[in-house]
One Martini backbone bead per residue (centre of mass of N, CA, C, O) as a GRO file, in nm:
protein
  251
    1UNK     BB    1   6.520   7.429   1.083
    2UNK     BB    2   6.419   7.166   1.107
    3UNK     BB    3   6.522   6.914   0.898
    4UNK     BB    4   6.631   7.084   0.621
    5UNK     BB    5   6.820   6.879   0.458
    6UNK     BB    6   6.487   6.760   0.396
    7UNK     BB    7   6.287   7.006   0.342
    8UNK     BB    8   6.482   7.205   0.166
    9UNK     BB    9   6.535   7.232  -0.153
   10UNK     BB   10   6.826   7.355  -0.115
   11UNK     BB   11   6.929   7.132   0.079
   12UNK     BB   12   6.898   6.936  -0.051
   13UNK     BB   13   7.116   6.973  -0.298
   14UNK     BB   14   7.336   6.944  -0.078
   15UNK     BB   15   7.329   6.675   0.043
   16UNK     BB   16   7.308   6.501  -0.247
   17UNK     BB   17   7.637   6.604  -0.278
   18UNK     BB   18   7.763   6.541  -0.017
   19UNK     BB   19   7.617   6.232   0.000
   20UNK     BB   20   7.750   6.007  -0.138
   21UNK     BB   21   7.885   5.716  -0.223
   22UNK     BB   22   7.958   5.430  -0.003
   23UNK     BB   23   8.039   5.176   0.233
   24UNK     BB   24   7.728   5.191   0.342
   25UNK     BB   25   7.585   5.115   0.069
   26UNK     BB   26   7.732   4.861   0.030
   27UNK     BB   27   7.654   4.703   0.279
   28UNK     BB   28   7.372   4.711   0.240
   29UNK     BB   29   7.336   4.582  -0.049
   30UNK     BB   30   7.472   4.310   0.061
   31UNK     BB   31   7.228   4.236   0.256
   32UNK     BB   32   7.010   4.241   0.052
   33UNK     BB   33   7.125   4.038  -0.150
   34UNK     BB   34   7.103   3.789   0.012
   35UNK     BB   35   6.771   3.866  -0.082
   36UNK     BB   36   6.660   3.754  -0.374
   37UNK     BB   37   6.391   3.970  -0.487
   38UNK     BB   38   6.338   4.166  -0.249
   39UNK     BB   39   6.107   4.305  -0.026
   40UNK     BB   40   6.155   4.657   0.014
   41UNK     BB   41   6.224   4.887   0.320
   42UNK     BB   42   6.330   5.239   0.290
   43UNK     BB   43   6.333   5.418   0.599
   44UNK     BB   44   6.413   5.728   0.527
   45UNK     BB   45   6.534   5.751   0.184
   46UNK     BB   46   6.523   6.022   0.130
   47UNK     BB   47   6.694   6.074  -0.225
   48UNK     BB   48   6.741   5.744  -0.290
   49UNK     BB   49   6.969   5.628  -0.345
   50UNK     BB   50   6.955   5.354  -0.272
   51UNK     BB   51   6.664   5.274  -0.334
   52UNK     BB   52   6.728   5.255  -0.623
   53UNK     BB   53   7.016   5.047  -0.657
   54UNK     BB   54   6.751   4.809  -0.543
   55UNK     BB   55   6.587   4.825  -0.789
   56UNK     BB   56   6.788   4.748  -0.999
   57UNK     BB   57   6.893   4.478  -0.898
   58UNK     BB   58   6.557   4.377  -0.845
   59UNK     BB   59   6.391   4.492  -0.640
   60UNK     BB   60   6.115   4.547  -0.453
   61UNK     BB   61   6.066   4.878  -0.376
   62UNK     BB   62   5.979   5.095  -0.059
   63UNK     BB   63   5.998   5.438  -0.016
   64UNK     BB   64   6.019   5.650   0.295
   65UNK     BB   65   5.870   5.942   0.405
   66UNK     BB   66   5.821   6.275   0.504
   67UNK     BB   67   5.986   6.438   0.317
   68UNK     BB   68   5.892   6.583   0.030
   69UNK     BB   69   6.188   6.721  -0.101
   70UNK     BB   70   6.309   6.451  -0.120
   71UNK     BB   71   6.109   6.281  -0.284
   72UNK     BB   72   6.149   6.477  -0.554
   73UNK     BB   73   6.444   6.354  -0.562
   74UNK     BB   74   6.380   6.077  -0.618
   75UNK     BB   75   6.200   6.056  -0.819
   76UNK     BB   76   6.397   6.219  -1.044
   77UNK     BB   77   6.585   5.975  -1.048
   78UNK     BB   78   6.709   5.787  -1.186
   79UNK     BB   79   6.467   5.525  -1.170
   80UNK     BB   80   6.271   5.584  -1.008
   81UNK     BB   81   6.014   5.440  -1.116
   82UNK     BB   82   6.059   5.154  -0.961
   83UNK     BB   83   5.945   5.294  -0.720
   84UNK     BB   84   5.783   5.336  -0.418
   85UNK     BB   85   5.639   5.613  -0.270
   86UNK     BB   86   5.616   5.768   0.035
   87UNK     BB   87   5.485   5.956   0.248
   88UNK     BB   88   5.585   5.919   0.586
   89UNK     BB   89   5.557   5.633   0.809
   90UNK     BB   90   5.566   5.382   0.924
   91UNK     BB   91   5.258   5.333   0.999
   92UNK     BB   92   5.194   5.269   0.672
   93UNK     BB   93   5.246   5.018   0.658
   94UNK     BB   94   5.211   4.704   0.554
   95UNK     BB   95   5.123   4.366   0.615
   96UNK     BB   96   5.354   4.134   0.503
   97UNK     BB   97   5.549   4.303   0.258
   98UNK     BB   98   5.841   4.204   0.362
   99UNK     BB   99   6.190   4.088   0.395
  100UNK     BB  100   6.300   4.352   0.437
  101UNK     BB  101   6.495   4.652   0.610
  102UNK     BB  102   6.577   4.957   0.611
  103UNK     BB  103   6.791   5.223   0.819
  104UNK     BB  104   7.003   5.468   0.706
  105UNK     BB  105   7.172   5.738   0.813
  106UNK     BB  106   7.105   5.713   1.128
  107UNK     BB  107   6.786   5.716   1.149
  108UNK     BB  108   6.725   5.551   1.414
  109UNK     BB  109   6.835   5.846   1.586
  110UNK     BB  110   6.566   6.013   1.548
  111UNK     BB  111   6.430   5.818   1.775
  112UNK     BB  112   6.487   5.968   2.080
  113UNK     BB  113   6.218   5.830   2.172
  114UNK     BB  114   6.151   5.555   2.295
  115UNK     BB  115   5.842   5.519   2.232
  116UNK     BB  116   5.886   5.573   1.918
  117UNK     BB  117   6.076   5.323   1.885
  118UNK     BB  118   5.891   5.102   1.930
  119UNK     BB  119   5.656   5.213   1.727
  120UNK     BB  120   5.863   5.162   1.481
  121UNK     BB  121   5.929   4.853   1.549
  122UNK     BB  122   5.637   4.764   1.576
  123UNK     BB  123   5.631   4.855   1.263
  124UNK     BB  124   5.840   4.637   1.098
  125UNK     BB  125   5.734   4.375   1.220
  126UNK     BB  126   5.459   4.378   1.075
  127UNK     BB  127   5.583   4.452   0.757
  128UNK     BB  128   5.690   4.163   0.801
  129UNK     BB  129   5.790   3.900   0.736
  130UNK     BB  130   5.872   3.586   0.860
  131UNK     BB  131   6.202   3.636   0.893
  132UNK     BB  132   6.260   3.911   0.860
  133UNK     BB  133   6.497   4.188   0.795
  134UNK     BB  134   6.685   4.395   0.962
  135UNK     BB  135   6.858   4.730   0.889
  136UNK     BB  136   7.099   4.925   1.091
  137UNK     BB  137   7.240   5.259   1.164
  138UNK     BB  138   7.466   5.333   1.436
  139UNK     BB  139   7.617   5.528   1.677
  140UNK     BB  140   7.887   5.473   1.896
  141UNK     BB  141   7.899   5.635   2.223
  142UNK     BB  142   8.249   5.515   2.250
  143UNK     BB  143   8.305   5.763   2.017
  144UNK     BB  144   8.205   6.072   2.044
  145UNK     BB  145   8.176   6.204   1.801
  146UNK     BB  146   8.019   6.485   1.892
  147UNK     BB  147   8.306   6.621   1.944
  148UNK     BB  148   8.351   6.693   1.616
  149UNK     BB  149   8.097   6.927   1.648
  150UNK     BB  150   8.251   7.156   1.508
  151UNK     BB  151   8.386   7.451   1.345
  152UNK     BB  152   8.664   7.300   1.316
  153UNK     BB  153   8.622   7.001   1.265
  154UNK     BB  154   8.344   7.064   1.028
  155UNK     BB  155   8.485   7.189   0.798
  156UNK     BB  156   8.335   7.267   0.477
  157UNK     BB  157   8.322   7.191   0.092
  158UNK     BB  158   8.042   7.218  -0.116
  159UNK     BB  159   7.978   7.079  -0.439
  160UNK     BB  160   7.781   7.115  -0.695
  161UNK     BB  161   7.645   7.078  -0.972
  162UNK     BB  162   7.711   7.356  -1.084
  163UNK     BB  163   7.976   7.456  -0.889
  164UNK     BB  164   7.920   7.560  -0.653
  165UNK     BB  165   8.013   7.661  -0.312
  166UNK     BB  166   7.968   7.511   0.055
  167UNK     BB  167   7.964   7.637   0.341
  168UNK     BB  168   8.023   7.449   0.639
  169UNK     BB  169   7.908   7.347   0.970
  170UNK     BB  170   7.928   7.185   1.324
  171UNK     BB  171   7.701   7.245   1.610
  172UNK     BB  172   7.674   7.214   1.936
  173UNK     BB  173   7.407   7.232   2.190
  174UNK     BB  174   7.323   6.937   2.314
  175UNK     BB  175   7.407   6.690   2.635
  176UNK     BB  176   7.152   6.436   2.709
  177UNK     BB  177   7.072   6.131   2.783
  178UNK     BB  178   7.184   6.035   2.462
  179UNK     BB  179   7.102   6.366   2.347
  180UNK     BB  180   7.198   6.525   2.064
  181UNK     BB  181   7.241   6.813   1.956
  182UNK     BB  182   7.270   7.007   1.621
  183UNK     BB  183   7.393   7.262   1.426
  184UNK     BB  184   7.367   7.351   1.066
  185UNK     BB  185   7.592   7.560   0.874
  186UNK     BB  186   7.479   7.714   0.553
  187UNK     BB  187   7.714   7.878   0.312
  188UNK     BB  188   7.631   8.072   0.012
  189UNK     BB  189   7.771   8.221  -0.281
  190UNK     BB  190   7.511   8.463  -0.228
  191UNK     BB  191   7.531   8.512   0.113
  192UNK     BB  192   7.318   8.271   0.224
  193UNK     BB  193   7.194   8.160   0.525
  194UNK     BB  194   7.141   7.811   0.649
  195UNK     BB  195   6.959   7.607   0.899
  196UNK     BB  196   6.986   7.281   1.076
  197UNK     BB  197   6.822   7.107   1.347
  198UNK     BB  198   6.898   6.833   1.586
  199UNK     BB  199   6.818   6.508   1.748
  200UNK     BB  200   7.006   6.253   1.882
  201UNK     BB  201   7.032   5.889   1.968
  202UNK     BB  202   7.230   5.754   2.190
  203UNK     BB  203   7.253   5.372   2.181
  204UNK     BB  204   7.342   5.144   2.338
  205UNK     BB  205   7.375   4.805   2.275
  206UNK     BB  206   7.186   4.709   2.499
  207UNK     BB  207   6.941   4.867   2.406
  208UNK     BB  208   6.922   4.765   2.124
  209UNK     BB  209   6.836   4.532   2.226
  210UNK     BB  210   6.617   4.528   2.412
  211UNK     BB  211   6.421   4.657   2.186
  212UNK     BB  212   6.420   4.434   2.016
  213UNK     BB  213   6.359   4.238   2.153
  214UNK     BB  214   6.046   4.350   2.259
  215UNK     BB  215   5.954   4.345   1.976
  216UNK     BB  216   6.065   4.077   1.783
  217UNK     BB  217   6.394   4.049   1.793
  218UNK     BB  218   6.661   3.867   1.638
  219UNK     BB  219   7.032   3.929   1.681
  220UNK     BB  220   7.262   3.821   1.448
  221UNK     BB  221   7.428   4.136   1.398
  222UNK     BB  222   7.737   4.370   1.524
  223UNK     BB  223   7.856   4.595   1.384
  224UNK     BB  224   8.200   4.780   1.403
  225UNK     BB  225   8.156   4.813   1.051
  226UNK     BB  226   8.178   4.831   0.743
  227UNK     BB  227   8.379   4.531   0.720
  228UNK     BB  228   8.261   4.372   0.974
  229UNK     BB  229   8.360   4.433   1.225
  230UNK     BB  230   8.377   4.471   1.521
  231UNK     BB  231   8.301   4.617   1.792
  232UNK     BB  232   8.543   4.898   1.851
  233UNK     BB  233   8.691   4.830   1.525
  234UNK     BB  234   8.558   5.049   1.369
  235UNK     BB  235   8.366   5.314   1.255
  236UNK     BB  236   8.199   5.377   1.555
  237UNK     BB  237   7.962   5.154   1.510
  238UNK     BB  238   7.622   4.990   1.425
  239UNK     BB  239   7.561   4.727   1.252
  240UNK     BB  240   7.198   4.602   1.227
  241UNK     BB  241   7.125   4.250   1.221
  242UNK     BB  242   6.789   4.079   1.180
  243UNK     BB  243   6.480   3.949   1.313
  244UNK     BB  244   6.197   3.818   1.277
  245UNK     BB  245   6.096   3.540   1.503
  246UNK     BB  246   5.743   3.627   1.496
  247UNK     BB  247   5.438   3.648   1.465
  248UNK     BB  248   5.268   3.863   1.273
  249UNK     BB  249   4.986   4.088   1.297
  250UNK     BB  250   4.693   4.154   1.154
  251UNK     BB  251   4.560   4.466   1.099
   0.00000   0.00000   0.00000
């Protein structure tokens, strides 16, 4: 199944076990914090970790996603009833209804093709309000993540909320042109196993500017590191952070 980890309902509680918090967690959180009661839109928002975190906080929150089985577990949430939550795609959003948005764990790089990531951008260009500030992470092409993503380099034993515990690994399956193909392998304590399948696209630094540029976007900072590094001295990272520039039109 493409994005199992987000769709099985199975494997929502293995993601949601693997993936606690983190220091990209902080990361958002600190780059949100900065604009105090800020109306939030966390697209891609899968099981909502950071998304409840953010209307705790005090933001005004409303999580995004297509993926029906982790809105299911976002919702469940302690706290989840603060959050605004939609199925669906940035497509939905409302225009200029947002001060901040955000896209963590990745998300950014799940828009393989150009053409999808430029209307990507242009509707979250269009749900910001003028000024308002783009933030998201993707993974830097000059550090080759993806040959770690092998059976012996990538194995690993995830222990879920009951005690049980899943055997992971994941294999590449193909690299072309910027897209990295990939299947996740978890097998479960009851003999059961299920597979996950997807493709990023690894974009240069360059490629994000000029997307951005292109949308309607002005780069205030790209680090490279949760703890704000340069790029090429953190960890592997683009942490870009933006802001809408022109006035959008109202759809």
């Amino acid at each position: 199944m493409r994005h199992a980890e987000f769709r099985h309902p199975r494997l929502v509680q293995v993601y949601d076990a693997e993936c606690a918090w983190g220091p990209d967690d902080d990361f958002f959180q600190a780059v949100v914090d900065e604009t105090p009661a800020a109306r939030v839109v966390d697209l891609g928002c899968g099981t909502g970790r950071l998304t409840v975190a953010l209307a705790a906080a005090g933001h005004t929150v409303t999580g995004v996603d297509p993926a029906g089985a982790s809105l299911d577990a976002a919702r469940a949430r302690p706290g989840g009833e603060r959050v605004t939550w939609i199925e669906g795609t940035s497509a939905l959003l409302p225009s200029r209804a947002f001060d901040v948005a955000v896209l963590t764990s990745h998300v950014a790089q799940y828009f393989v093709d150009d053409a999808e990531w430029a209307r990507t951008l242009a509707d979250l260009r269009r749900a910001l309000a003028p000024g308002g500030r783009l933030v998201f992470d993707a993974r830097d092409p000059a550090d080759r993540r993806w040959e770690r993503w092998n059976p012996m380099d990538s194995q690993r034993r995830i222990r879920l909320a009951d005690g049980d515990e899943v055997q992971a690994w994941t294999e590449v399956t193909g690299v072309r042109d910027g897209a990295v193909s990939f299947t996740h392998h978890y097998h479960f304590a009851d003999g059961e196993e299920l597979l996950s399948s997807a493709t990023l696209r690894f974009r240069t630094e360059a490629q994000l500017r000029d997307s951005l540029a292109t949308a309607g976007f002005t780069v205030d900072h790209i680090h490279g590191g949760w703890r704000r590094e340069p790029v090429g001295q953190g960890d592997g990272e683009f942490l870009v952070i933006a802001h809408n520039c022109r006035l959008a039109p109202v759809a």
